[in-house]
XYZ file of C-alpha atoms in Angstrom:
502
model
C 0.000 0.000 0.000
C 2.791 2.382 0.972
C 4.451 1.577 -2.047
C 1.271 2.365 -4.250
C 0.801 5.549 -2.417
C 4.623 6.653 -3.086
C 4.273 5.777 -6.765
C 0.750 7.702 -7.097
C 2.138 10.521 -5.850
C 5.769 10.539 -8.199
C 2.878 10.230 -11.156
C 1.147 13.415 -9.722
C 4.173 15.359 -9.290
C 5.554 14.359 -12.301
C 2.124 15.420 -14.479
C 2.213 18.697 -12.004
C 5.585 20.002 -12.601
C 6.340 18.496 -16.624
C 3.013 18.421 -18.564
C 2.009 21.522 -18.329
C 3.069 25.322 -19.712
C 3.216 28.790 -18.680
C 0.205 30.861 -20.384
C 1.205 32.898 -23.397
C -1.579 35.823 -22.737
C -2.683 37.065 -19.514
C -3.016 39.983 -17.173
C -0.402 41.402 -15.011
C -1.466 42.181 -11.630
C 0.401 44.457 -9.128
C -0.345 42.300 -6.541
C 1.775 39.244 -4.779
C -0.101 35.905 -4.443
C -1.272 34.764 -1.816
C 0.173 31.797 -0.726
C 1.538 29.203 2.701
C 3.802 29.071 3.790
C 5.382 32.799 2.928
C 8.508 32.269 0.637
C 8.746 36.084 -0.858
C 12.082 37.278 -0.932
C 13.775 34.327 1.009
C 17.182 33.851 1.466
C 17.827 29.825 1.656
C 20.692 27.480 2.005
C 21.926 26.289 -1.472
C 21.166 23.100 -0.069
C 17.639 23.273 0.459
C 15.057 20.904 -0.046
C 11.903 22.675 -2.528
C 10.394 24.974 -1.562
C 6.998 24.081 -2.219
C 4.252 25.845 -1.628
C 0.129 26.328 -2.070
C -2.113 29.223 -3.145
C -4.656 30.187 -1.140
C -7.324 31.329 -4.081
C -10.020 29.646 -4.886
C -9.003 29.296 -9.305
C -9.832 27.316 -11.840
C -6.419 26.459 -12.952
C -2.933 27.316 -11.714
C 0.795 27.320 -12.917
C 3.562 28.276 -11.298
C 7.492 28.678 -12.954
C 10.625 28.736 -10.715
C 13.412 29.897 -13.127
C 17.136 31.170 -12.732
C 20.004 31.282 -15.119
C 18.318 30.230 -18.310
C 16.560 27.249 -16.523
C 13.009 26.799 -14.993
C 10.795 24.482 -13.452
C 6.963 24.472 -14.232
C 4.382 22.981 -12.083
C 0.719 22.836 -12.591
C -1.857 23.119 -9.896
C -2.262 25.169 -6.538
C -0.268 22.884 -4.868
C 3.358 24.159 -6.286
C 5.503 21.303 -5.733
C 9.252 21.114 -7.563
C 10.669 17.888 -8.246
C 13.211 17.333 -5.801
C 16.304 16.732 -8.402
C 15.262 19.590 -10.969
C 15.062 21.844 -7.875
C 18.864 20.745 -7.061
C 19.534 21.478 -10.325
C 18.156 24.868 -10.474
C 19.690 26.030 -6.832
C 22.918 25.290 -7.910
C 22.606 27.515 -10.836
C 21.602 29.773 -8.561
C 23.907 29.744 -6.596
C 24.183 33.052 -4.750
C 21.706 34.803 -6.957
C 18.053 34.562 -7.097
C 15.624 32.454 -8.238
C 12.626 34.046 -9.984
C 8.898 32.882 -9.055
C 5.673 33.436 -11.488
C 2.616 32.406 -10.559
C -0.128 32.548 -13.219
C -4.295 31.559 -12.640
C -7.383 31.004 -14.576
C -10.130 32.428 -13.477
C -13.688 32.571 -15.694
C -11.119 31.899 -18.833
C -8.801 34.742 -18.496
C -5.145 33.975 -17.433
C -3.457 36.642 -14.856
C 0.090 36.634 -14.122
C 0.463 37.940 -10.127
C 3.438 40.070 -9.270
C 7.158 37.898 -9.471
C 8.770 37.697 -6.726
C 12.381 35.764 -5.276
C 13.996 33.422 -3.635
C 17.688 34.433 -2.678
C 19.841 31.313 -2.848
C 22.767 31.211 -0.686
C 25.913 29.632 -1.909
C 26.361 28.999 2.507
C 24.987 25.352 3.045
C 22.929 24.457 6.298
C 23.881 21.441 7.923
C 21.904 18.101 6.940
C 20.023 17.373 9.557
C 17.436 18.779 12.564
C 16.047 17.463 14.951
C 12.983 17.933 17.539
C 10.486 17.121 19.565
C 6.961 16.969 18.419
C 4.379 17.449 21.155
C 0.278 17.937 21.316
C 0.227 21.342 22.645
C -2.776 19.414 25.002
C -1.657 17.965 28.473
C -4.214 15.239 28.121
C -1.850 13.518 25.330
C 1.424 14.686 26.067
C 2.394 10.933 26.495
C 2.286 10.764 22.428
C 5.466 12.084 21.776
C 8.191 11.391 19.540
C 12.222 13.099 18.982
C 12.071 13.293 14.863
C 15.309 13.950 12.982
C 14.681 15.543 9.863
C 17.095 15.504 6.335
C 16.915 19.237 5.436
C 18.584 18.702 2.114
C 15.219 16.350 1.103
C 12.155 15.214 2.998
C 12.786 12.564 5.042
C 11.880 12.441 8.681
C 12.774 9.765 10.910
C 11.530 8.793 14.504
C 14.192 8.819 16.457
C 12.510 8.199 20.200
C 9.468 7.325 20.467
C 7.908 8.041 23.788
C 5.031 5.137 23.617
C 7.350 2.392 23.564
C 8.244 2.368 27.390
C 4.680 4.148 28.441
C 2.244 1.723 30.032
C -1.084 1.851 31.459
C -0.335 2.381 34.572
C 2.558 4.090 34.323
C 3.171 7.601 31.858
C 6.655 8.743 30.651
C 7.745 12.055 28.933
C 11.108 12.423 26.901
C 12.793 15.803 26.129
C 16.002 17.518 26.178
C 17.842 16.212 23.354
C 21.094 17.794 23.048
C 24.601 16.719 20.732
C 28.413 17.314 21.214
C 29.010 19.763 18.453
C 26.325 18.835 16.233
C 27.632 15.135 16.359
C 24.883 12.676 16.169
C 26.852 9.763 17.536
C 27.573 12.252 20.949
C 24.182 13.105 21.944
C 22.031 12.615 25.140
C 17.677 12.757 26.208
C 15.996 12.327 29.273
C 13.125 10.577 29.653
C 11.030 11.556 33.283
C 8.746 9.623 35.308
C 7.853 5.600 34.241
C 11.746 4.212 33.280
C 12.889 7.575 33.840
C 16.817 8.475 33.444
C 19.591 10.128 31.027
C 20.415 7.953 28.135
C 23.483 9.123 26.978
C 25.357 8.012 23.778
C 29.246 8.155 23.017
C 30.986 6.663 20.041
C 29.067 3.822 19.670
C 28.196 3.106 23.536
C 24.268 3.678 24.251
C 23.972 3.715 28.714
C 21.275 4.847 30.948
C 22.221 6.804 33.806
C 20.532 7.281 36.948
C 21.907 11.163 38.473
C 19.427 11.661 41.471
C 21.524 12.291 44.299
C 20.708 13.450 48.113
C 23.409 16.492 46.824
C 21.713 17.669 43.952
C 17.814 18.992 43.691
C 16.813 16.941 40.948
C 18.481 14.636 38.029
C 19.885 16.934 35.444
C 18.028 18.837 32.989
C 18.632 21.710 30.287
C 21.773 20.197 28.577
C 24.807 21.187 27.295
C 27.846 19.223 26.045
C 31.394 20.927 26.516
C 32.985 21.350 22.811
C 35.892 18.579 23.353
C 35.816 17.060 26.792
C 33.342 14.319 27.406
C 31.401 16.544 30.005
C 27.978 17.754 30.338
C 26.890 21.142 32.065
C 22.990 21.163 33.409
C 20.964 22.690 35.500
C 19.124 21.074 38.394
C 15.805 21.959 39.302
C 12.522 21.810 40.995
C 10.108 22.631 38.294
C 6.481 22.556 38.730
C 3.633 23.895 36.171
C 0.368 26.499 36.658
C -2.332 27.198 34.758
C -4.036 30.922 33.921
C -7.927 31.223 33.248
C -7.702 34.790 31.945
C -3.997 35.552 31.330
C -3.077 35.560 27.205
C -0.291 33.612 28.167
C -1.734 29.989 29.350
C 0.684 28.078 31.236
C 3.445 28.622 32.863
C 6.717 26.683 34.286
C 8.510 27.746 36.715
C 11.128 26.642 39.001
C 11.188 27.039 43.221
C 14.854 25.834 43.284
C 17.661 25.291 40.435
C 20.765 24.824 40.389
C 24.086 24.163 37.525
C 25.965 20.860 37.731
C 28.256 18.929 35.509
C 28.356 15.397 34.805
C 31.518 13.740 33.606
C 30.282 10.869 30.812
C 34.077 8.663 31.289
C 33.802 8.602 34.989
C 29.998 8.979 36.125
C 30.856 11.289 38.314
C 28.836 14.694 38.949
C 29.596 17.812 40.958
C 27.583 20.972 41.435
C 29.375 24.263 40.326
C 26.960 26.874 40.969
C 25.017 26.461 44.074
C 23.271 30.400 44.699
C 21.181 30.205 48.221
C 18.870 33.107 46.654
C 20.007 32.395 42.858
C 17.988 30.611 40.455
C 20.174 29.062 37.941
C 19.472 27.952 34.684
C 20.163 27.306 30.819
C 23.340 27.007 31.105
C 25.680 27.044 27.836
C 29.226 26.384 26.675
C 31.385 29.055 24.538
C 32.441 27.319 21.306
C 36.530 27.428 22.661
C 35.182 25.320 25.845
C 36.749 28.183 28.127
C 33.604 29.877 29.532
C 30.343 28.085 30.424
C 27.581 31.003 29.889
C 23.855 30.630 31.960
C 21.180 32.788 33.389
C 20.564 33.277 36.912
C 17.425 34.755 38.586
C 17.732 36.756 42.201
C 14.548 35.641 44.365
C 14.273 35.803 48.324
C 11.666 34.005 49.873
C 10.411 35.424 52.305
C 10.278 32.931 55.422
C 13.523 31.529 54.515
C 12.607 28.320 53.074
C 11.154 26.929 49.595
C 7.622 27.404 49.271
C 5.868 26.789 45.523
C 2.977 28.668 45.891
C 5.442 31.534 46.505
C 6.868 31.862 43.952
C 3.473 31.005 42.083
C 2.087 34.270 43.606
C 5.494 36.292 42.895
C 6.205 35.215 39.713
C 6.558 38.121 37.598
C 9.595 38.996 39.771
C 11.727 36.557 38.353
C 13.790 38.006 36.280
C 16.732 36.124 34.921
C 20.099 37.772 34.327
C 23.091 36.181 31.387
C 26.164 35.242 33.233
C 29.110 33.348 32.948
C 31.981 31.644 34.514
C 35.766 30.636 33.272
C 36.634 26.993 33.174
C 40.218 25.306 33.030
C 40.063 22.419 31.082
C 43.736 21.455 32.614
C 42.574 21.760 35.791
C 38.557 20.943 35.206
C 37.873 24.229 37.500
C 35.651 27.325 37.507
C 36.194 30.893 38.501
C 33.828 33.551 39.718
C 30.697 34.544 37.534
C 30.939 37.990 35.676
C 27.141 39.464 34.332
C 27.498 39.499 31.021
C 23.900 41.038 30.172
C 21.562 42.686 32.995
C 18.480 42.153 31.707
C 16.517 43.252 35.248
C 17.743 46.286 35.070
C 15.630 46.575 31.919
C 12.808 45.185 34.032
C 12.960 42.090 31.583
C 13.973 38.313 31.420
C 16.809 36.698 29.481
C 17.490 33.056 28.747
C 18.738 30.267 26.429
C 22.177 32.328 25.535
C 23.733 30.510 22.565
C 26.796 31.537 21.437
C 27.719 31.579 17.708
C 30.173 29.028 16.593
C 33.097 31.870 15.810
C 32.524 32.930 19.315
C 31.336 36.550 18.382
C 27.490 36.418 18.832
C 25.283 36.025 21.916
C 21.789 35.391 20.954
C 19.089 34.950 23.678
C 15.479 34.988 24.058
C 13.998 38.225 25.922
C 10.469 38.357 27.311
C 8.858 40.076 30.492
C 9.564 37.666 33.197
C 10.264 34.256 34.071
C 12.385 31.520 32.268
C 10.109 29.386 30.188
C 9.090 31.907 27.373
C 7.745 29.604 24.646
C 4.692 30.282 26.737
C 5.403 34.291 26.303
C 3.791 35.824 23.843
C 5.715 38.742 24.017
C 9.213 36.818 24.109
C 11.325 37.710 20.890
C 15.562 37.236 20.098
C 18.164 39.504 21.347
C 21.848 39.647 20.411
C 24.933 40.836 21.782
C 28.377 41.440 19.940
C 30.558 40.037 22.312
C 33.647 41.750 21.081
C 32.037 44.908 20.675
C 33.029 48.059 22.688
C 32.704 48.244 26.689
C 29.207 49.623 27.050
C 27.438 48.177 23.836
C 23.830 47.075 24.469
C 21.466 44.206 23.434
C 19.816 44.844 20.575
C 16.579 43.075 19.164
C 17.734 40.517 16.231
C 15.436 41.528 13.552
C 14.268 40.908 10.992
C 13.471 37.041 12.537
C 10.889 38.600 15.409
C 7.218 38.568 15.140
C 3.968 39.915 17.072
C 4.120 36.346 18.990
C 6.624 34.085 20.325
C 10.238 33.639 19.268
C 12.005 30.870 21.718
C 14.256 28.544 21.150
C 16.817 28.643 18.875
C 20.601 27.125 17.648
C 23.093 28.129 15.460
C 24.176 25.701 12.291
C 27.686 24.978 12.612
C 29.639 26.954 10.505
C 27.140 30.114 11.837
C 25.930 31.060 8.738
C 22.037 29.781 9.582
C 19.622 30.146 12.960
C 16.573 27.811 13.063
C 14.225 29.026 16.075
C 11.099 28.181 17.053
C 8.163 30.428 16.717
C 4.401 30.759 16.572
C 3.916 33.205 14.354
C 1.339 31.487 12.181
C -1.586 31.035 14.095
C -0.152 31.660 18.118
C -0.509 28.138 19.475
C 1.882 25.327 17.709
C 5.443 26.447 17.000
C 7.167 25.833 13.817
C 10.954 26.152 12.787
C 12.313 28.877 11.296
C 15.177 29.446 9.330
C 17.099 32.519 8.629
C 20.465 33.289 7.364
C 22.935 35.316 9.041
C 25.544 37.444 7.170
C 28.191 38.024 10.156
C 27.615 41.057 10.821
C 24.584 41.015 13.060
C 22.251 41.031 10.168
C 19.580 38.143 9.688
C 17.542 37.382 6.659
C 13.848 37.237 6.367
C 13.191 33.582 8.027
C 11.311 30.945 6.060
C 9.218 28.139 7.517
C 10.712 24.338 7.416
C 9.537 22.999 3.729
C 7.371 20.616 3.868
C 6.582 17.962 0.337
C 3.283 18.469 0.988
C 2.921 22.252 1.826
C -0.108 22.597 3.145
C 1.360 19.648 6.253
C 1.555 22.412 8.993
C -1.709 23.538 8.347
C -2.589 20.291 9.350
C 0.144 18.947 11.774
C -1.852 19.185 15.331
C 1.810 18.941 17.192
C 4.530 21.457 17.887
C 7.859 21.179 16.728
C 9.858 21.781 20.115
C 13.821 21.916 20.979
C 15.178 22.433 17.217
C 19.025 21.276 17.605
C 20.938 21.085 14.122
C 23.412 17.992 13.238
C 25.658 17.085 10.950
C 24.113 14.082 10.361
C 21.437 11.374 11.266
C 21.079 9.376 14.952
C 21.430 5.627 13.475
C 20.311 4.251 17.003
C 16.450 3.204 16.376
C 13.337 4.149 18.715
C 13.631 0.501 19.649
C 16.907 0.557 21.203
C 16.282 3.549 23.202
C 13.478 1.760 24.363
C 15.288 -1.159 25.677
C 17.714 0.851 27.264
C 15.139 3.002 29.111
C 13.700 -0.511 30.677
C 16.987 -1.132 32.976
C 17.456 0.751 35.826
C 20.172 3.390 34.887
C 23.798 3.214 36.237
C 24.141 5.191 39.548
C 26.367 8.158 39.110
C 28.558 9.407 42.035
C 28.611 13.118 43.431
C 32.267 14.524 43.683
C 32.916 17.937 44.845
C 34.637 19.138 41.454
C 35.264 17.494 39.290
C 38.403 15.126 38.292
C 41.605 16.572 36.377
């Protein structure tokens, strides 16, 4: 059947995009189509998959002609959908100049040609592969989960975990937090909470389940990142607990009422805590790409009877307001210094987190909303920058164009820095969607275009939201299977150390 279904639709495409012609006589109109997702005036990687995309007019026929350099591509239909090797063919003419996009309809047997527009091709590729988590935005189902690596170069998508395998009747599981050792997919790590719950870490070939609860720490570690070369992790611990607004815009929230950092070493299964702030809440925490300065946020709260209380910091919420800091770290001697603020957001009266550092070391992007530290639940949360080697005194500054009217969040840097993929919910305000946009060095960003999709019109469609985009160079080979039967045996007790081993 599958194989029927693939064939039908290579016989559709093919009679789309080769059987048909451009009209000879029409109208020009001064107006751009209207069409999902939003491709005018793009800039993409040279190594795109199509671009395909549908109009959103109700016509009685429909053509559509990608050309560049003497070369073109016609599809017929609303649905514009390029064949996959003619649209490799045409990008790499393209090659750092544009591609030009006509799209002609029929309407009561007159043919109108709407306003051309472009697609900028890049000659800067983006690396193969990203992956994420896709999640029912409903707390009913979150149990149906899956991690999905996706080929960026074509359209294949892969489970990678699949959260159903080790979830049982009587006992739920989540999985999140994937995270990779410089975009290497054989050097990555998830957790998985609750039923079979643990770190399943994988290094050069080796696939292990640890277990980092610990009477020292507040919690087993979340909010990953791998150091560039050692075989170290940095996290933060936490107490995290979830509320719920009847009236507020902004839905739900998640907050913590303790957190912590901590690093675990992978070779020895040893952790330690290295930032342990009585009236700090620490968080996010992220290494430089030289390895020589772990960067993290940090929110000032005093409760006030002295001792953790949830419904506290419930109440007080909108006081948290999380600072960028970092600290030096010796790999010789596997030590820290003292933190240094790097970006006060409070004094702005605002919140700062996920700092991710481009991979030449320059750029600090963050997310920036109001308050608190979980803003893919803030509407008003959009992407910052700083120019770390800028002059003493230089300020934050929004990183438009890639900012909306609704949430910007999450976000990582390809790795030669030449491409940002975020997550944002710009389309409709409730499921997030990654978005792409090129970055010139300079602290400029393209116009951000919306993951292709074969069938364009999948997002419209797709009742889950893409969460935790993390680029890689290329696929997880591991199936959801074997993560499963990992997750099933108890994971390997790690030890606590007070710093860690040289």
């Amino acid at each position: 059947m599958r194989k029927w279904m693939i064939a039908a639709l290579a016989v559709v495409l093919l009679v789309s995009c080769r059987q048909v012609s451009v009209p000879q006589q029409y109208t020009e109109s001064n107006m751009l189509p209207k069409i999902y997702p939003e491709y005018f005036d793009v800039t993409v990687p040279v190594n795109i998959a199509p671009l395909s995309f549908e109009l959103l007019l109700k016509v009685d026929e429909a053509v559509t002609r990608f050309s560049a350099e003497g070369d073109d591509i016609v599809c017929g239909g609303v649905k514009a959908c390029p064949d996959i090797e003619e649209w490799k063919s045409l990008t790499a003419k393209a090659k750092g100049k544009d591609i030009k996009v006509e799209v002609f309809v029929r309407k009561d047997g007159s043919w109108l040609r709407f306003m051309p527009f472009s697609i900028h091709v890049s000659p800067d590729s983006i690396d193969a592969y990203l992956s994420y988590r896709l999640i029912s935005p409903s707390f009913v189902a979150y149990e149906e989960l899956t991690l999905n690596q996706r080929c960026l170069e074509n359209y294949d998508e892969r489970v990678m975990v699949d959260n159903m395998l080790c979830s049982t009747e009587s006992g739920g599981q989540c999985v999140n937090c994937h995270n990779y050792q410089q975009y290497n997919p054989d050097r990555m790590q998830f957790h998985a909470r609750q039923n079979h719950g643990g770190t399943v870490i994988v290094y050069d070939g080796q696939v292990e389940k640890v277990n980092m609860a610990n009477d020292s720490l507040i919690s087993a570690g979340v909010y990953p990142s791998w150091h560039p070369t050692l075989p170290i992790i940095a996290y933060s611990t936490n107490k995290t607990m979830q509320s719920f607004h009847t009236t507020d815009v902004n839905k739900i929230e998640v907050l913590d009422s303790e957190s912590d950092l901590m690093v675990y070493d992978v070779a020895r299964h040893e952790v330690t805590s290295i930032e342990k702030g009585r009236d700090e809440f620490e968080i996010f925490p992220f290494w430089a790409p030289e390895g020589k300065y772990l960067y993290y946020c940090s929110a000032h709260f005093e409760y006030a009877n002295d001792s953790v209380d949830a419904v506290e910091v419930t109440m007080r919420a909108k006081e948290l307001k999380y600072n960028i800091y970092r600290k030096s770290f010796d790999p010789g001697s596997m030590s820290f210094g003292d933190r240094e603020l790097v970006f006060d957001a409070a004094a702005m009266d605002k919140s700062a987190t996920l700092p991710r550092i481009s991979p030449d070391g320059r750029w600090l992007l963050f997310t920036l909303g109001e308050w608190g530290c979980f803003h893919i639940w803030h509407r008003d949360a959009d992407l910052w920058m700083i120019d770390l080697q800028g002059e003493p005194g230089d300020s934050a500054v929004a990183a438009e164009p890639i900012n909306s009217d609704n949430t910007e969040s999450y976000h990582s840097w390809s790795s030669n820095g030449k491409w940002v993929v975020f997550s944002s919910r710009r389309n409709d305000g409730v499921f997030t969607r990654p978005f792409i946009a090129h970055f010139d060095g300079k602290g400029g960003f393209s116009k951000p275009f919306e993951l292709p999709s074969e069938n364009p019109d999948y997002h419209r469609q797709l009742m889950k939201s893409y969460n935790v985009p993390e680029l890689m160079l290329g696929p997880v080979k591991h199936t959801p299977q074997e993560f499963a039967d990992v997750l099933k045996f108890p994971g390997i007790p790690v030890k606590y150390v007070p710093r860690l081993s040289k």
